Amino acid sequence: MAPVVARTRAELEEARPRIEGTLALVPTMGALHEGHLSLIRQARRSADAVAVSIFVNPLQFAPGEDFDRYPRTFETDLQACAAEGVDLVFAPGRDVMYPDEPQVTIKSGPMGEIVEGAARPGHFDGMLTVVLKLLNLLRPDVAIFGEKDAQQLAMIRRMVADLNVPVRVAGGPTVREPDGLALSSRNRYLSAAERETAAALSRALRAGEDAAADGPDAVLGAAGAVLDKAASAEPPLALDYLVLVDPLTFTALGGDRTGPAVLAVAGRVGATHLIDNVSLHLGKEH
Ligand code: AMP
């Protein structure tokens, strides 16, 4: 059955009470790919009904970023949602989400200013603000986010804990191309040659993961070597950061640190900003 589509608050207020049982929400910016679909399938297993939101959130794009050219493929997205048995698609326009210039917004705090937050100032404030608004509008029992955006997931968990938001947050594993490139709506910007260079991001993460038993320096060294090579490829990878961080706080780990960590990388190929990460366990004992 085709999903119910709500584009306005009135349509949502009519559709939401018709959902029976528990609801899982998958927030997206559309241009749906297999990564989103795997979250939708996880949502299906987590609740009686599934809602997908599709909204390219202007608040989380800085001036000069790709808000205007971000892919918008609503009809295809809707077909994909229908094929996955999604019950409700919430696709508000900008005027529905932000009828007035918002005054009160979420401040992401110190964690929002490091790593990806340092590369994209204001991004996490805008992201958390829209996620809280979507949670308030749709009132899901569970909300599902991709581990592909690991800092985003960690920050949403913090917001939900710090502000006592009544929702369960779940993460879904990163879906990748056969060569390792993480699926992203932005991959469609890449030319064939750029696509080749971009594969270095996940190759670097795998090299780092393979060195995890030998500690932080070995991880960063192994991943860094792959990225150095990609920096002189044609077209080159312009590295924004390669960091080894605590999975909960995203603060840097080093020295003889052991235990769980996230190795995160971001870079630009041509005009396209790409990010990826892998969870690993530092040290020999498991
Ligand atoms: P976006 O549409 O890029 O805002 O992403 C919507 C959701 O899909 C976010 O929770 C992302 O983390 C998640 N996501 C994006 N790419 C992937 C992927 N390759 N695998 C799994 N989840 C993903």
JSON list of C-alpha atoms in Angstrom, two decimals, residues 25-186:
[
{"chain": "A", "resi": 25, "resn": "LEU", "atom": "CA", "xyz": [10.74, 7.26, 12.61]},
{"chain": "A", "resi": 26, "resn": "VAL", "atom": "CA", "xyz": [13.58, 7.45, 10.08]},
{"chain": "A", "resi": 27, "resn": "PRO", "atom": "CA", "xyz": [14.49, 11.11, 9.51]},
{"chain": "A", "resi": 28, "resn": "THR", "atom": "CA", "xyz": [16.12, 11.79, 6.12]},
{"chain": "A", "resi": 29, "resn": "MET", "atom": "CA", "xyz": [16.90, 14.56, 3.68]},
{"chain": "A", "resi": 30, "resn": "GLY", "atom": "CA", "xyz": [15.62, 12.40, 0.80]},
{"chain": "A", "resi": 31, "resn": "ALA", "atom": "CA", "xyz": [17.54, 11.22, -2.28]},
{"chain": "A", "resi": 32, "resn": "LEU", "atom": "CA", "xyz": [17.03, 7.83, -0.69]},
{"chain": "A", "resi": 33, "resn": "HIS", "atom": "CA", "xyz": [19.60, 5.08, -1.22]},
{"chain": "A", "resi": 34, "resn": "GLU", "atom": "CA", "xyz": [20.21, 1.60, 0.19]},
{"chain": "A", "resi": 35, "resn": "GLY", "atom": "CA", "xyz": [21.61, 3.11, 3.40]},
{"chain": "A", "resi": 36, "resn": "HIS", "atom": "CA", "xyz": [18.29, 4.81, 4.10]},
{"chain": "A", "resi": 37, "resn": "LEU", "atom": "CA", "xyz": [16.39, 1.69, 3.05]},
{"chain": "A", "resi": 38, "resn": "SER", "atom": "CA", "xyz": [18.31, -0.46, 5.51]},
{"chain": "A", "resi": 39, "resn": "LEU", "atom": "CA", "xyz": [17.28, 1.97, 8.29]},
{"chain": "A", "resi": 40, "resn": "ILE", "atom": "CA", "xyz": [13.66, 1.72, 7.09]},
{"chain": "A", "resi": 41, "resn": "ARG", "atom": "CA", "xyz": [13.88, -2.10, 7.27]},
{"chain": "A", "resi": 42, "resn": "GLN", "atom": "CA", "xyz": [15.34, -1.83, 10.77]},
{"chain": "A", "resi": 43, "resn": "ALA", "atom": "CA", "xyz": [12.45, 0.51, 11.67]},
{"chain": "A", "resi": 44, "resn": "ARG", "atom": "CA", "xyz": [9.99, -2.07, 10.41]},
{"chain": "A", "resi": 45, "resn": "ARG", "atom": "CA", "xyz": [11.51, -4.65, 12.77]},
{"chain": "A", "resi": 46, "resn": "SER", "atom": "CA", "xyz": [11.45, -2.17, 15.68]},
{"chain": "A", "resi": 47, "resn": "ALA", "atom": "CA", "xyz": [7.83, -1.01, 15.71]},
{"chain": "A", "resi": 48, "resn": "ASP", "atom": "CA", "xyz": [4.33, -1.66, 14.39]},
{"chain": "A", "resi": 49, "resn": "ALA", "atom": "CA", "xyz": [4.44, 1.24, 11.92]},
{"chain": "A", "resi": 50, "resn": "VAL", "atom": "CA", "xyz": [7.14, 3.24, 10.12]},
{"chain": "A", "resi": 51, "resn": "ALA", "atom": "CA", "xyz": [7.32, 6.94, 9.32]},
{"chain": "A", "resi": 52, "resn": "VAL", "atom": "CA", "xyz": [9.97, 8.51, 7.08]},
{"chain": "A", "resi": 53, "resn": "SER", "atom": "CA", "xyz": [10.53, 12.25, 7.09]},
{"chain": "A", "resi": 54, "resn": "ILE", "atom": "CA", "xyz": [12.00, 13.91, 4.02]},
{"chain": "A", "resi": 55, "resn": "PHE", "atom": "CA", "xyz": [13.21, 17.45, 4.61]},
{"chain": "A", "resi": 56, "resn": "VAL", "atom": "CA", "xyz": [16.35, 19.19, 3.40]},
{"chain": "A", "resi": 57, "resn": "ASN", "atom": "CA", "xyz": [16.94, 21.27, 6.50]},
{"chain": "A", "resi": 58, "resn": "PRO", "atom": "CA", "xyz": [18.33, 24.72, 5.63]},
{"chain": "A", "resi": 59, "resn": "LEU", "atom": "CA", "xyz": [19.37, 25.28, 9.27]},
{"chain": "A", "resi": 60, "resn": "GLN", "atom": "CA", "xyz": [22.11, 22.64, 9.10]},
{"chain": "A", "resi": 61, "resn": "PHE", "atom": "CA", "xyz": [23.79, 24.01, 5.96]},
{"chain": "A", "resi": 62, "resn": "ALA", "atom": "CA", "xyz": [26.28, 26.86, 6.30]},
{"chain": "A", "resi": 63, "resn": "PRO", "atom": "CA", "xyz": [26.34, 29.63, 3.67]},
{"chain": "A", "resi": 64, "resn": "GLY", "atom": "CA", "xyz": [28.31, 28.34, 0.68]},
{"chain": "A", "resi": 65, "resn": "GLU", "atom": "CA", "xyz": [27.46, 24.68, 1.35]},
{"chain": "A", "resi": 66, "resn": "ASP", "atom": "CA", "xyz": [25.37, 22.58, -1.05]},
{"chain": "A", "resi": 67, "resn": "PHE", "atom": "CA", "xyz": [21.83, 23.39, 0.18]},
{"chain": "A", "resi": 68, "resn": "ASP", "atom": "CA", "xyz": [20.68, 24.68, -3.22]},
{"chain": "A", "resi": 69, "resn": "ARG", "atom": "CA", "xyz": [22.08, 21.82, -5.25]},
{"chain": "A", "resi": 70, "resn": "TYR", "atom": "CA", "xyz": [21.33, 19.07, -2.71]},
{"chain": "A", "resi": 71, "resn": "PRO", "atom": "CA", "xyz": [19.53, 16.31, -4.70]},
{"chain": "A", "resi": 72, "resn": "ARG", "atom": "CA", "xyz": [15.72, 16.37, -4.42]},
{"chain": "A", "resi": 73, "resn": "THR", "atom": "CA", "xyz": [14.09, 13.25, -5.85]},
{"chain": "A", "resi": 74, "resn": "PHE", "atom": "CA", "xyz": [10.71, 13.14, -4.12]},
{"chain": "A", "resi": 75, "resn": "GLU", "atom": "CA", "xyz": [8.77, 10.95, -6.56]},
{"chain": "A", "resi": 76, "resn": "THR", "atom": "CA", "xyz": [11.44, 8.24, -6.60]},
{"chain": "A", "resi": 77, "resn": "ASP", "atom": "CA", "xyz": [11.78, 8.48, -2.81]},
{"chain": "A", "resi": 78, "resn": "LEU", "atom": "CA", "xyz": [8.04, 7.98, -2.45]},
{"chain": "A", "resi": 79, "resn": "GLN", "atom": "CA", "xyz": [8.15, 4.88, -4.66]},
{"chain": "A", "resi": 80, "resn": "ALA", "atom": "CA", "xyz": [11.01, 3.49, -2.56]},
{"chain": "A", "resi": 81, "resn": "CYS", "atom": "CA", "xyz": [9.02, 4.14, 0.62]},
{"chain": "A", "resi": 82, "resn": "ALA", "atom": "CA", "xyz": [5.99, 2.39, -0.89]},
{"chain": "A", "resi": 83, "resn": "ALA", "atom": "CA", "xyz": [8.11, -0.62, -1.85]},
{"chain": "A", "resi": 84, "resn": "GLU", "atom": "CA", "xyz": [9.43, -0.83, 1.73]},
{"chain": "A", "resi": 85, "resn": "GLY", "atom": "CA", "xyz": [5.93, -0.68, 3.23]},
{"chain": "A", "resi": 86, "resn": "VAL", "atom": "CA", "xyz": [6.40, 2.70, 4.91]},
{"chain": "A", "resi": 87, "resn": "ASP", "atom": "CA", "xyz": [3.14, 3.84, 6.52]},
{"chain": "A", "resi": 88, "resn": "LEU", "atom": "CA", "xyz": [3.64, 7.60, 6.66]},
{"chain": "A", "resi": 89, "resn": "VAL", "atom": "CA", "xyz": [5.88, 10.00, 4.74]},
{"chain": "A", "resi": 90, "resn": "PHE", "atom": "CA", "xyz": [6.21, 13.46, 6.27]},
{"chain": "A", "resi": 91, "resn": "ALA", "atom": "CA", "xyz": [7.55, 15.84, 3.62]},
{"chain": "A", "resi": 92, "resn": "PRO", "atom": "CA", "xyz": [7.10, 19.37, 4.90]},
{"chain": "A", "resi": 93, "resn": "GLY", "atom": "CA", "xyz": [8.11, 22.48, 3.01]},
{"chain": "A", "resi": 94, "resn": "ARG", "atom": "CA", "xyz": [10.43, 25.01, 4.57]},
{"chain": "A", "resi": 95, "resn": "ASP", "atom": "CA", "xyz": [7.46, 27.22, 5.52]},
{"chain": "A", "resi": 96, "resn": "VAL", "atom": "CA", "xyz": [5.88, 24.31, 7.42]},
{"chain": "A", "resi": 97, "resn": "MET", "atom": "CA", "xyz": [8.98, 23.64, 9.50]},
{"chain": "A", "resi": 98, "resn": "TYR", "atom": "CA", "xyz": [10.03, 27.28, 9.89]},
{"chain": "A", "resi": 99, "resn": "PRO", "atom": "CA", "xyz": [6.95, 29.48, 9.45]},
{"chain": "A", "resi": 100, "resn": "ASP", "atom": "CA", "xyz": [8.87, 32.21, 11.27]},
{"chain": "A", "resi": 101, "resn": "GLU", "atom": "CA", "xyz": [12.59, 32.80, 11.57]},
{"chain": "A", "resi": 102, "resn": "PRO", "atom": "CA", "xyz": [13.32, 30.54, 14.58]},
{"chain": "A", "resi": 103, "resn": "GLN", "atom": "CA", "xyz": [14.47, 32.34, 17.73]},
{"chain": "A", "resi": 104, "resn": "VAL", "atom": "CA", "xyz": [14.81, 29.40, 20.09]},
{"chain": "A", "resi": 105, "resn": "THR", "atom": "CA", "xyz": [17.07, 26.68, 18.77]},
{"chain": "A", "resi": 106, "resn": "ILE", "atom": "CA", "xyz": [19.13, 23.83, 20.18]},
{"chain": "A", "resi": 107, "resn": "LYS", "atom": "CA", "xyz": [22.74, 24.57, 21.07]},
{"chain": "A", "resi": 108, "resn": "SER", "atom": "CA", "xyz": [24.82, 21.48, 20.57]},
{"chain": "A", "resi": 109, "resn": "GLY", "atom": "CA", "xyz": [27.43, 22.46, 23.18]},
{"chain": "A", "resi": 110, "resn": "PRO", "atom": "CA", "xyz": [31.16, 21.67, 23.17]},
{"chain": "A", "resi": 111, "resn": "MET", "atom": "CA", "xyz": [30.70, 18.37, 21.32]},
{"chain": "A", "resi": 112, "resn": "GLY", "atom": "CA", "xyz": [29.05, 20.28, 18.48]},
{"chain": "A", "resi": 113, "resn": "GLU", "atom": "CA", "xyz": [32.19, 22.35, 17.97]},
{"chain": "A", "resi": 114, "resn": "ILE", "atom": "CA", "xyz": [34.73, 19.59, 17.51]},
{"chain": "A", "resi": 115, "resn": "VAL", "atom": "CA", "xyz": [35.59, 17.21, 14.65]},
{"chain": "A", "resi": 116, "resn": "GLU", "atom": "CA", "xyz": [32.75, 17.57, 12.07]},
{"chain": "A", "resi": 117, "resn": "GLY", "atom": "CA", "xyz": [31.40, 20.51, 14.08]},
{"chain": "A", "resi": 118, "resn": "ALA", "atom": "CA", "xyz": [34.73, 22.33, 13.63]},
{"chain": "A", "resi": 119, "resn": "ALA", "atom": "CA", "xyz": [34.65, 21.64, 9.88]},
{"chain": "A", "resi": 120, "resn": "ARG", "atom": "CA", "xyz": [30.98, 22.77, 9.63]},
{"chain": "A", "resi": 121, "resn": "PRO", "atom": "CA", "xyz": [30.27, 25.49, 12.22]},
{"chain": "A", "resi": 122, "resn": "GLY", "atom": "CA", "xyz": [26.60, 25.61, 13.23]},
{"chain": "A", "resi": 123, "resn": "HIS", "atom": "CA", "xyz": [25.82, 22.29, 11.52]},
{"chain": "A", "resi": 124, "resn": "PHE", "atom": "CA", "xyz": [25.00, 20.33, 14.67]},
{"chain": "A", "resi": 125, "resn": "ASP", "atom": "CA", "xyz": [22.88, 23.14, 16.16]},
{"chain": "A", "resi": 126, "resn": "GLY", "atom": "CA", "xyz": [20.73, 23.08, 13.01]},
{"chain": "A", "resi": 127, "resn": "MET", "atom": "CA", "xyz": [20.62, 19.29, 12.87]},
{"chain": "A", "resi": 128, "resn": "LEU", "atom": "CA", "xyz": [19.58, 18.87, 16.53]},
{"chain": "A", "resi": 129, "resn": "THR", "atom": "CA", "xyz": [16.97, 21.61, 16.20]},
{"chain": "A", "resi": 130, "resn": "VAL", "atom": "CA", "xyz": [15.26, 19.90, 13.26]},
{"chain": "A", "resi": 131, "resn": "VAL", "atom": "CA", "xyz": [15.51, 16.44, 14.84]},
{"chain": "A", "resi": 132, "resn": "LEU", "atom": "CA", "xyz": [13.85, 17.67, 18.04]},
{"chain": "A", "resi": 133, "resn": "LYS", "atom": "CA", "xyz": [11.12, 19.36, 15.99]},
{"chain": "A", "resi": 134, "resn": "LEU", "atom": "CA", "xyz": [10.52, 16.13, 14.02]},
{"chain": "A", "resi": 135, "resn": "LEU", "atom": "CA", "xyz": [10.38, 14.10, 17.24]},
{"chain": "A", "resi": 136, "resn": "ASN", "atom": "CA", "xyz": [7.85, 16.56, 18.68]},
{"chain": "A", "resi": 137, "resn": "LEU", "atom": "CA", "xyz": [5.75, 16.54, 15.51]},
{"chain": "A", "resi": 138, "resn": "LEU", "atom": "CA", "xyz": [5.71, 12.78, 14.90]},
{"chain": "A", "resi": 139, "resn": "ARG", "atom": "CA", "xyz": [6.06, 11.50, 18.51]},
{"chain": "A", "resi": 140, "resn": "PRO", "atom": "CA", "xyz": [7.70, 8.19, 17.52]},
{"chain": "A", "resi": 141, "resn": "ASP", "atom": "CA", "xyz": [8.53, 5.47, 20.06]},
{"chain": "A", "resi": 142, "resn": "VAL", "atom": "CA", "xyz": [11.86, 4.88, 18.38]},
{"chain": "A", "resi": 143, "resn": "ALA", "atom": "CA", "xyz": [13.97, 7.01, 16.04]},
{"chain": "A", "resi": 144, "resn": "ILE", "atom": "CA", "xyz": [16.61, 5.40, 13.84]},
{"chain": "A", "resi": 145, "resn": "PHE", "atom": "CA", "xyz": [19.81, 7.06, 12.59]},
{"chain": "A", "resi": 146, "resn": "GLY", "atom": "CA", "xyz": [22.79, 5.79, 10.62]},
{"chain": "A", "resi": 147, "resn": "GLU", "atom": "CA", "xyz": [26.15, 5.05, 12.19]},
{"chain": "A", "resi": 148, "resn": "LYS", "atom": "CA", "xyz": [27.56, 6.57, 9.00]},
{"chain": "A", "resi": 149, "resn": "ASP", "atom": "CA", "xyz": [27.05, 9.93, 10.75]},
{"chain": "A", "resi": 150, "resn": "ALA", "atom": "CA", "xyz": [28.54, 8.74, 14.03]},
{"chain": "A", "resi": 151, "resn": "GLN", "atom": "CA", "xyz": [28.95, 12.15, 15.66]},
{"chain": "A", "resi": 152, "resn": "GLN", "atom": "CA", "xyz": [25.39, 13.06, 14.70]},
{"chain": "A", "resi": 153, "resn": "LEU", "atom": "CA", "xyz": [24.12, 9.83, 16.31]},
{"chain": "A", "resi": 154, "resn": "ALA", "atom": "CA", "xyz": [26.19, 10.44, 19.47]},
{"chain": "A", "resi": 155, "resn": "MET", "atom": "CA", "xyz": [24.88, 14.02, 19.71]},
{"chain": "A", "resi": 156, "resn": "ILE", "atom": "CA", "xyz": [21.26, 12.95, 19.24]},
{"chain": "A", "resi": 157, "resn": "ARG", "atom": "CA", "xyz": [21.71, 10.39, 22.03]},
{"chain": "A", "resi": 158, "resn": "ARG", "atom": "CA", "xyz": [23.10, 13.21, 24.22]},
{"chain": "A", "resi": 159, "resn": "MET", "atom": "CA", "xyz": [20.24, 15.56, 23.40]},
{"chain": "A", "resi": 160, "resn": "VAL", "atom": "CA", "xyz": [17.66, 12.87, 24.17]},
{"chain": "A", "resi": 161, "resn": "ALA", "atom": "CA", "xyz": [19.39, 12.11, 27.50]},
{"chain": "A", "resi": 162, "resn": "ASP", "atom": "CA", "xyz": [20.08, 15.74, 28.48]},
{"chain": "A", "resi": 163, "resn": "LEU", "atom": "CA", "xyz": [16.59, 17.00, 27.61]},
{"chain": "A", "resi": 164, "resn": "ASN", "atom": "CA", "xyz": [14.65, 13.85, 28.64]},
{"chain": "A", "resi": 165, "resn": "VAL", "atom": "CA", "xyz": [13.13, 13.47, 25.19]},
{"chain": "A", "resi": 166, "resn": "PRO", "atom": "CA", "xyz": [10.69, 10.53, 25.37]},
{"chain": "A", "resi": 167, "resn": "VAL", "atom": "CA", "xyz": [12.05, 8.43, 22.49]},
{"chain": "A", "resi": 168, "resn": "ARG", "atom": "CA", "xyz": [14.37, 5.46, 22.10]},
{"chain": "A", "resi": 169, "resn": "VAL", "atom": "CA", "xyz": [17.28, 6.15, 19.74]},
{"chain": "A", "resi": 170, "resn": "ALA", "atom": "CA", "xyz": [18.74, 3.32, 17.66]},
{"chain": "A", "resi": 171, "resn": "GLY", "atom": "CA", "xyz": [21.71, 3.27, 15.27]},
{"chain": "A", "resi": 172, "resn": "GLY", "atom": "CA", "xyz": [21.90, 1.30, 12.04]},
{"chain": "A", "resi": 173, "resn": "PRO", "atom": "CA", "xyz": [25.10, 0.00, 10.40]},
{"chain": "A", "resi": 174, "resn": "THR", "atom": "CA", "xyz": [26.70, 1.82, 7.45]},
{"chain": "A", "resi": 175, "resn": "VAL", "atom": "CA", "xyz": [25.79, 0.42, 4.04]},
{"chain": "A", "resi": 176, "resn": "ARG", "atom": "CA", "xyz": [28.70, 0.49, 1.58]},
{"chain": "A", "resi": 177, "resn": "GLU", "atom": "CA", "xyz": [29.44, 0.01, -2.10]},
{"chain": "A", "resi": 178, "resn": "PRO", "atom": "CA", "xyz": [31.35, -3.19, -2.94]},
{"chain": "A", "resi": 179, "resn": "ASP", "atom": "CA", "xyz": [34.65, -1.25, -2.86]},
{"chain": "A", "resi": 180, "resn": "GLY", "atom": "CA", "xyz": [33.86, 0.15, 0.60]},
{"chain": "A", "resi": 181, "resn": "LEU", "atom": "CA", "xyz": [32.65, 3.67, -0.27]},
{"chain": "A", "resi": 182, "resn": "ALA", "atom": "CA", "xyz": [29.86, 4.54, 2.19]},
{"chain": "A", "resi": 183, "resn": "LEU", "atom": "CA", "xyz": [26.59, 5.24, 0.40]},
{"chain": "A", "resi": 184, "resn": "SER", "atom": "CA", "xyz": [25.68, 8.92, 0.55]},
{"chain": "A", "resi": 185, "resn": "SER", "atom": "CA", "xyz": [23.20, 11.15, -1.26]},
{"chain": "A", "resi": 186, "resn": "ARG", "atom": "CA", "xyz": [26.25, 13.28, -2.13]}
]
